[in-house]
Short mmCIF file of C-alpha atoms and ligand atoms in Angstrom, two decimals:
data_model
loop_
_atom_site.label_atom_id
_atom_site.label_comp_id
_atom_site.label_asym_id
_atom_site.label_seq_id
_atom_site.Cartn_x
_atom_site.Cartn_y
_atom_site.Cartn_z
CA MET A 1 0.00 0.00 0.00
CA LYS A 2 1.19 3.55 -0.71
CA ILE A 3 -0.40 6.70 0.66
CA ILE A 4 0.43 10.20 -0.64
CA ILE A 5 -0.37 13.25 1.49
CA SER A 6 0.19 16.50 -0.43
CA GLU A 7 -0.88 19.14 2.13
CA PHE A 8 -0.60 19.60 5.90
CA MET A 9 -2.06 16.91 8.15
CA ASP A 10 -1.86 16.43 11.91
CA ASP A 11 1.24 14.38 12.88
CA ASP A 12 -0.65 11.89 15.07
CA ALA A 13 -2.96 11.03 12.16
CA VAL A 14 0.02 10.61 9.79
CA ASN A 15 1.59 8.31 12.39
CA LEU A 16 -1.62 6.28 12.54
CA LEU A 17 -1.32 5.68 8.79
CA ARG A 18 2.40 4.80 9.18
CA ALA A 19 1.59 2.32 11.96
CA ARG A 20 -1.01 0.63 9.76
CA PHE A 21 0.76 0.59 6.39
CA GLY A 22 4.46 0.96 7.31
CA ALA A 23 6.48 4.18 7.55
CA ALA A 24 8.00 3.82 4.08
CA GLN A 25 4.57 3.48 2.50
CA VAL A 26 3.30 6.85 3.71
CA VAL A 27 4.71 9.84 1.82
CA TYR A 28 3.88 13.02 3.74
CA ASP A 29 5.13 16.29 2.26
CA ALA A 30 2.96 19.32 2.99
CA SER A 31 4.70 21.24 0.19
CA LEU A 32 4.06 18.58 -2.47
CA VAL A 33 1.05 20.62 -3.64
CA ASP A 34 3.51 23.30 -4.80
CA LYS A 35 5.73 20.85 -6.75
CA PRO A 36 3.46 19.69 -9.62
CA ALA A 37 6.00 17.52 -11.46
CA GLU A 38 7.05 15.69 -8.29
CA LEU A 39 3.40 15.28 -7.25
CA LEU A 40 2.51 13.82 -10.64
CA ARG A 41 5.26 11.19 -10.27
CA ALA A 42 4.39 10.48 -6.62
CA VAL A 43 0.71 9.65 -7.20
CA ALA A 44 1.40 7.22 -10.06
CA ASP A 45 1.46 4.11 -7.86
CA CYS A 46 -0.47 5.30 -4.80
CA ASP A 47 -3.48 3.48 -3.37
CA ALA A 48 -4.81 6.51 -1.47
CA PHE A 49 -4.27 10.22 -2.08
CA ILE A 50 -4.94 12.66 0.78
CA VAL A 51 -5.38 16.37 0.01
CA ARG A 52 -6.64 19.56 1.61
CA ASN A 53 -8.22 22.29 -0.58
CA ARG A 54 -5.27 23.45 -2.68
CA THR A 55 -4.46 20.25 -4.57
CA GLN A 56 -6.57 20.18 -7.75
CA VAL A 57 -7.56 16.53 -8.19
CA ARG A 58 -8.61 16.66 -11.82
CA GLY A 59 -7.24 16.41 -15.38
CA GLU A 60 -3.63 15.30 -15.70
CA LEU A 61 -3.13 14.73 -11.95
CA LEU A 62 -6.24 12.56 -11.66
CA ALA A 63 -5.27 10.62 -14.80
CA ALA A 64 -1.88 9.90 -13.18
CA CYS A 65 -3.60 8.21 -10.20
CA THR A 66 -3.94 4.93 -12.03
CA LYS A 67 -4.04 2.73 -8.93
CA ALA A 68 -5.72 4.97 -6.33
CA ARG A 69 -8.91 3.69 -4.74
CA VAL A 70 -9.48 6.51 -2.26
CA ILE A 71 -9.21 10.31 -2.23
CA GLY A 72 -9.25 11.65 1.36
CA ARG A 73 -10.20 15.33 1.66
CA LEU A 74 -8.96 17.11 4.81
CA GLY A 75 -11.98 19.41 4.89
CA VAL A 76 -15.46 19.52 3.37
CA GLY A 77 -15.75 21.58 0.13
CA LEU A 78 -15.17 19.26 -2.84
CA ASP A 79 -14.75 21.97 -5.50
CA ASN A 80 -11.02 21.11 -5.89
CA ILE A 81 -11.87 17.51 -6.78
CA ASP A 82 -13.50 16.27 -9.98
CA VAL A 83 -15.85 13.98 -8.07
CA PRO A 84 -17.75 12.53 -11.08
CA ALA A 85 -14.42 11.65 -12.77
CA CYS A 86 -13.14 10.03 -9.56
CA GLU A 87 -16.32 8.00 -9.21
CA ALA A 88 -16.18 6.96 -12.87
CA ARG A 89 -12.71 5.53 -12.11
CA GLY A 90 -14.08 3.68 -9.09
CA MET A 91 -12.35 5.98 -6.58
CA LYS A 92 -14.08 6.74 -3.32
CA VAL A 93 -13.97 10.45 -2.33
CA ILE A 94 -14.07 10.91 1.46
CA PRO A 95 -14.63 14.41 2.91
CA ALA A 96 -14.18 15.17 6.65
CA THR A 97 -17.85 16.03 7.05
CA GLY A 98 -18.59 18.06 10.19
CA ALA A 99 -15.04 17.89 11.58
CA ASN A 100 -14.23 21.59 11.09
CA ALA A 101 -17.77 22.95 11.49
CA LEU A 102 -17.16 24.33 14.99
CA ALA A 103 -14.08 26.29 13.91
CA VAL A 104 -16.09 27.97 11.13
CA ALA A 105 -19.12 28.59 13.35
CA GLU A 106 -16.95 30.29 16.00
CA TYR A 107 -15.28 32.42 13.31
CA VAL A 108 -18.70 33.60 12.12
CA ILE A 109 -19.93 34.57 15.59
CA ALA A 110 -16.65 36.34 16.45
CA ALA A 111 -16.67 38.22 13.13
CA ALA A 112 -20.34 39.18 13.53
CA MET A 113 -19.64 40.61 17.00
CA MET A 114 -16.48 42.46 15.97
CA LEU A 115 -18.01 43.92 12.82
CA ARG A 116 -21.27 45.03 14.43
CA ARG A 117 -19.40 46.71 17.28
CA SER A 118 -16.80 48.10 14.82
CA SER A 119 -14.55 49.09 17.70
CA TYR A 120 -11.72 46.55 17.52
CA LEU A 121 -9.68 48.01 14.69
CA SER A 122 -8.21 50.99 16.57
CA THR A 123 -4.96 49.43 17.83
CA ALA A 124 -2.64 51.67 15.79
CA GLU A 125 -4.56 54.83 16.70
CA VAL A 126 -4.69 54.06 20.45
CA ALA A 127 -1.02 52.97 20.56
CA GLY A 128 -0.14 56.15 18.65
CA GLY A 129 -1.62 58.38 21.33
CA LYS A 130 -4.96 59.07 19.61
CA TRP A 131 -8.13 58.38 21.60
CA PRO A 132 -10.99 57.77 19.10
CA ARG A 133 -13.53 57.13 21.86
CA ASN A 134 -16.33 59.30 20.49
CA ARG A 135 -16.08 57.80 17.01
CA LEU A 136 -16.17 54.24 18.40
CA SER A 137 -18.94 54.72 20.95
CA SER A 138 -21.96 53.84 18.86
CA GLY A 139 -21.18 50.25 17.78
CA ARG A 140 -24.09 47.83 17.81
CA GLU A 141 -24.58 44.86 20.15
CA THR A 142 -25.20 41.40 18.70
CA ALA A 143 -27.97 40.13 20.99
CA GLY A 144 -31.30 40.94 19.40
CA ALA A 145 -29.87 41.18 15.87
CA THR A 146 -31.00 38.80 13.11
CA LEU A 147 -28.52 36.38 11.56
CA GLY A 148 -29.43 35.13 8.07
CA LEU A 149 -27.76 31.86 7.04
CA ILE A 150 -27.62 30.88 3.39
CA GLY A 151 -27.00 27.12 3.33
CA PHE A 152 -28.15 25.21 6.40
CA GLY A 153 -25.96 22.10 6.48
CA SER A 154 -23.54 21.12 9.22
CA ILE A 155 -21.81 24.52 9.51
CA GLY A 156 -25.00 26.56 9.11
CA GLN A 157 -26.77 24.54 11.81
CA LEU A 158 -23.92 24.78 14.31
CA THR A 159 -23.61 28.52 13.66
CA ALA A 160 -27.34 28.86 14.35
CA THR A 161 -26.97 27.13 17.71
CA LEU A 162 -24.05 29.38 18.76
CA ALA A 163 -25.89 32.49 17.52
CA ARG A 164 -29.00 31.64 19.52
CA GLY A 165 -26.70 31.28 22.55
CA VAL A 166 -25.65 34.94 22.24
CA GLY A 167 -29.24 36.09 21.83
CA MET A 168 -29.55 36.40 18.05
CA THR A 169 -32.67 35.60 16.06
CA VAL A 170 -31.70 33.14 13.32
CA VAL A 171 -33.30 32.74 9.89
CA ALA A 172 -32.02 30.36 7.23
CA TYR A 173 -32.47 29.51 3.56
CA ASP A 174 -31.75 26.02 2.23
CA PRO A 175 -34.02 24.56 -0.46
CA ALA A 176 -32.83 21.01 0.35
CA LEU A 177 -34.33 21.07 3.86
CA SER A 178 -38.10 20.55 4.10
CA ASP A 179 -40.30 22.27 6.69
CA ALA A 180 -40.34 19.00 8.61
CA HIS A 181 -36.55 18.67 8.86
CA PRO A 182 -35.54 18.33 12.55
CA ALA A 183 -32.77 20.96 12.15
CA TRP A 184 -35.34 23.78 12.40
CA MET A 185 -36.64 22.55 15.74
CA ASP A 186 -33.19 21.54 17.03
CA THR A 187 -31.59 24.94 16.38
CA GLY A 188 -34.56 27.29 16.72
CA ALA A 189 -33.81 28.80 13.30
CA ILE A 190 -36.74 30.05 11.18
CA ARG A 191 -37.01 28.94 7.57
CA MET A 192 -37.09 31.84 5.12
CA GLU A 193 -36.95 32.42 1.36
CA LEU A 194 -33.73 33.89 -0.02
CA ASP A 195 -34.86 37.40 -0.98
CA GLU A 196 -36.71 37.98 2.29
CA LEU A 197 -33.69 36.73 4.27
CA ILE A 198 -31.27 39.03 2.42
CA SER A 199 -33.42 42.11 2.92
CA SER A 200 -34.20 41.48 6.58
CA ALA A 201 -30.99 40.11 8.20
CA ASP A 202 -28.54 42.30 10.11
CA VAL A 203 -25.78 39.75 9.47
CA VAL A 204 -25.77 37.48 6.39
CA SER A 205 -23.42 34.46 6.46
CA LEU A 206 -22.82 32.08 3.55
CA HIS A 207 -22.57 28.30 4.05
CA VAL A 208 -23.21 26.82 0.60
CA PRO A 209 -20.82 24.72 -1.52
CA LEU A 210 -19.36 26.25 -4.69
CA VAL A 211 -21.38 24.64 -7.48
CA ASP A 212 -22.90 26.04 -10.68
CA ALA A 213 -26.04 27.17 -8.81
CA THR A 214 -24.07 29.15 -6.21
CA ARG A 215 -21.37 30.68 -8.43
CA ASN A 216 -21.84 34.47 -8.25
CA LEU A 217 -24.99 33.87 -6.17
CA PHE A 218 -24.20 36.93 -4.09
CA ASN A 219 -24.00 39.42 -6.95
CA ALA A 220 -24.26 43.23 -6.96
CA GLN A 221 -28.06 43.10 -6.94
CA LYS A 222 -28.18 40.81 -3.89
CA ILE A 223 -25.64 43.00 -2.06
CA ALA A 224 -27.69 46.10 -2.91
CA SER A 225 -30.82 44.46 -1.49
CA MET A 226 -29.18 43.87 1.92
CA LYS A 227 -30.32 46.08 4.76
CA LYS A 228 -28.38 49.36 5.11
CA GLY A 229 -25.60 48.86 7.66
CA ALA A 230 -25.81 45.05 7.53
CA VAL A 231 -22.74 42.81 7.69
CA LEU A 232 -21.74 40.09 5.18
CA ILE A 233 -19.57 37.10 6.13
CA ASN A 234 -18.19 34.73 3.49
CA THR A 235 -16.46 31.60 4.77
CA ALA A 236 -18.00 29.44 2.02
CA ARG A 237 -15.98 29.84 -1.18
CA GLY A 238 -14.58 32.57 -3.41
CA GLY A 239 -16.61 32.99 -6.58
CA ILE A 240 -19.91 33.01 -4.65
CA VAL A 241 -19.68 36.73 -3.75
CA ASP A 242 -18.95 39.53 -6.23
CA ASP A 243 -15.95 41.03 -4.39
CA LEU A 244 -15.97 44.24 -6.45
CA ALA A 245 -19.62 44.90 -5.58
CA LEU A 246 -18.90 44.05 -1.92
CA ALA A 247 -16.00 46.53 -1.78
CA GLY A 248 -18.21 49.20 -3.41
CA ALA A 249 -20.99 48.63 -0.86
CA LEU A 250 -18.52 48.97 2.03
CA LYS A 251 -17.00 52.16 0.63
CA SER A 252 -20.40 53.75 -0.06
CA GLY A 253 -21.55 52.92 3.48
CA HIS A 254 -24.41 50.72 2.30
CA LEU A 255 -22.90 47.78 4.21
CA GLY A 256 -21.64 48.22 7.76
CA GLY A 257 -18.87 45.61 7.53
CA ALA A 258 -17.69 42.35 6.01
CA ALA A 259 -15.47 39.36 6.75
CA VAL A 260 -14.05 37.44 3.80
CA ASP A 261 -12.06 34.22 4.34
CA VAL A 262 -12.22 32.75 0.85
CA PHE A 263 -11.34 34.11 -2.59
CA ALA A 264 -11.80 33.13 -6.23
CA THR A 265 -7.99 32.96 -6.53
CA GLU A 266 -6.01 31.83 -3.48
CA PRO A 267 -3.62 33.17 -2.34
CA LEU A 268 -5.40 36.46 -3.13
CA PRO A 269 -3.05 38.37 -5.46
CA ALA A 270 -2.16 41.88 -4.26
CA ASN A 271 -4.81 44.20 -5.69
CA GLU A 272 -6.73 47.39 -5.06
CA VAL A 273 -10.22 45.86 -4.77
CA PHE A 274 -10.28 45.78 -1.00
CA ALA A 275 -7.93 48.71 -0.38
CA SER A 276 -9.34 51.27 2.08
CA CYS A 277 -12.64 49.44 2.64
CA PRO A 278 -13.90 50.37 6.12
CA ASN A 279 -14.67 47.72 8.75
CA LEU A 280 -13.38 44.84 6.64
CA ILE A 281 -11.71 41.66 7.96
CA LEU A 282 -9.77 39.57 5.42
CA THR A 283 -8.34 36.18 6.46
CA PRO A 284 -6.40 33.60 4.40
CA HIS A 285 -8.92 30.70 4.28
CA ILE A 286 -8.49 29.80 7.95
CA ALA A 287 -12.09 29.84 9.22
CA GLY A 288 -12.15 26.04 9.40
CA VAL A 289 -8.51 25.54 10.37
CA SER A 290 -8.09 25.70 14.13
CA PHE A 291 -5.67 23.50 16.09
CA GLU A 292 -8.56 21.30 17.27
CA ALA A 293 -10.25 21.15 13.87
CA ASN A 294 -6.98 20.01 12.26
CA VAL A 295 -6.73 17.16 14.78
CA ARG A 296 -10.39 16.13 14.20
CA VAL A 297 -10.23 16.42 10.41
CA SER A 298 -6.93 14.53 10.17
CA SER A 299 -7.90 11.65 12.46
CA MET A 300 -11.28 11.26 10.72
CA ILE A 301 -9.60 10.99 7.31
CA ALA A 302 -6.84 8.65 8.57
CA ASP A 303 -9.50 6.34 10.09
CA GLN A 304 -11.66 6.37 7.00
CA VAL A 305 -8.77 5.81 4.60
CA ILE A 306 -7.63 2.82 6.70
CA ARG A 307 -11.18 1.44 6.64
CA ALA A 308 -11.60 2.00 2.89
CA LEU A 309 -8.30 0.28 2.06
CA GLY A 310 -9.18 -2.62 4.34
P1 NAD B 1 -22.93 20.83 4.08
O1 NAD B 1 -22.88 20.00 2.85
O2 NAD B 1 -23.18 20.17 5.40
O3 NAD B 1 -24.03 21.98 3.90
C1 NAD B 1 -24.17 22.75 2.74
C2 NAD B 1 -25.64 23.11 2.62
O4 NAD B 1 -25.80 24.03 1.54
C3 NAD B 1 -26.53 21.87 2.31
O5 NAD B 1 -27.53 21.74 3.31
C4 NAD B 1 -27.15 22.22 0.95
O6 NAD B 1 -28.50 21.79 0.83
C5 NAD B 1 -27.05 23.73 0.94
N1 NAD B 1 -27.12 24.30 -0.39
C6 NAD B 1 -26.57 23.83 -1.54
N2 NAD B 1 -26.86 24.66 -2.56
C7 NAD B 1 -27.60 25.69 -2.04
C8 NAD B 1 -28.18 26.86 -2.58
N3 NAD B 1 -28.08 27.16 -3.89
N4 NAD B 1 -28.85 27.69 -1.76
C9 NAD B 1 -28.97 27.41 -0.43
N5 NAD B 1 -28.45 26.29 0.15
C10 NAD B 1 -27.77 25.46 -0.66
O7 NAD B 1 -21.56 21.63 4.10
P2 NAD B 1 -20.91 22.41 5.33
O8 NAD B 1 -20.01 21.48 6.07
O9 NAD B 1 -21.95 23.15 6.06
O10 NAD B 1 -19.94 23.42 4.53
C11 NAD B 1 -20.47 24.43 3.67
C12 NAD B 1 -19.35 24.99 2.81
O11 NAD B 1 -18.46 25.75 3.64
C13 NAD B 1 -18.44 23.94 2.17
O12 NAD B 1 -18.97 23.48 0.94
C14 NAD B 1 -17.13 24.65 1.98
O13 NAD B 1 -17.08 25.22 0.69
C15 NAD B 1 -17.17 25.77 3.02
N6 NAD B 1 -16.16 25.59 4.08
C16 NAD B 1 -15.20 26.53 4.25
C17 NAD B 1 -14.25 26.40 5.25
C18 NAD B 1 -13.21 27.47 5.50
O14 NAD B 1 -12.18 27.19 6.11
N7 NAD B 1 -13.43 28.69 5.07
C19 NAD B 1 -14.26 25.26 6.08
C20 NAD B 1 -15.26 24.32 5.89
C21 NAD B 1 -16.21 24.49 4.89
#
């Protein structure tokens, strides 16, 4: 058996694979994703290929995996994997469903609180002897505000539970969940149609996969129909939100703030789109990557790869 791991994975989980298949059989190089020629050679005789979100498992790389039976995904979005092509080749694609949901849900609540209060970004001014107390004295509390979740799967549902715990009203849109789905009762979230949710929420947070139906879902028109002063949080995927329209809405004051963790091109190339946007938090695709989430995601994938290879 040979296992290739092309992005970072928790050491204990890698050691679990080494204990099961032999140390020499497990090739772990977190920088392999950045060495395409080496990666192409490495996967040629592997039985399982473990990736995070940067390795593009499609085209030439997928064709090189002639022996692989399993693709382990250290996360949940599958937009970097050509799943139909994998399945056509008899490969099982295993995502770490639910294992990083808490990390994302906590990111959303923290961002919602920071952005509504808009008083946390004054470090340089305060350290520099300025005292912008008057300007920062009218931030909004989070309890009592309405959180609108677009996509109500494992992350959306956990976010709803945390949000209810800090006193928010939660509404959610997800056409795949019927009225009778237990998630509504379990979380206390109220089912709502998309347009009504967008125009009534104080904080809108996206939790949908990137698929054809969600690409550019949050376009200029949707952003314009958000409530004045509302906050937008995108931890889902780049390509779902029109970043140019978002930056425009922040600069014009239509939106009160935004947090963006994911971008159409990652790493985000240096550009002017987000320059001088007020009350904006940008993070490098880390919403789901906490210390604990990495341990959970990695051990889940190690266990499932071991089970799938028998
Ligand atoms: P999930 O599959 O449990 O839930 C996704 C939900 O979206 C499903 O209930 C589905 O019915 C719904 N959905 C699909 N298309 C929709 C549409 N057009 N409108 C409304 N709802 C729609 O997935 P999850 O674990 O909750 O993760 C959601 C997404 O978050 C992932 O696909 C991934 O792209 C992203 N994610 C990002 C990070 C990060 O670090 N930033 C970490 C984990 C996940």
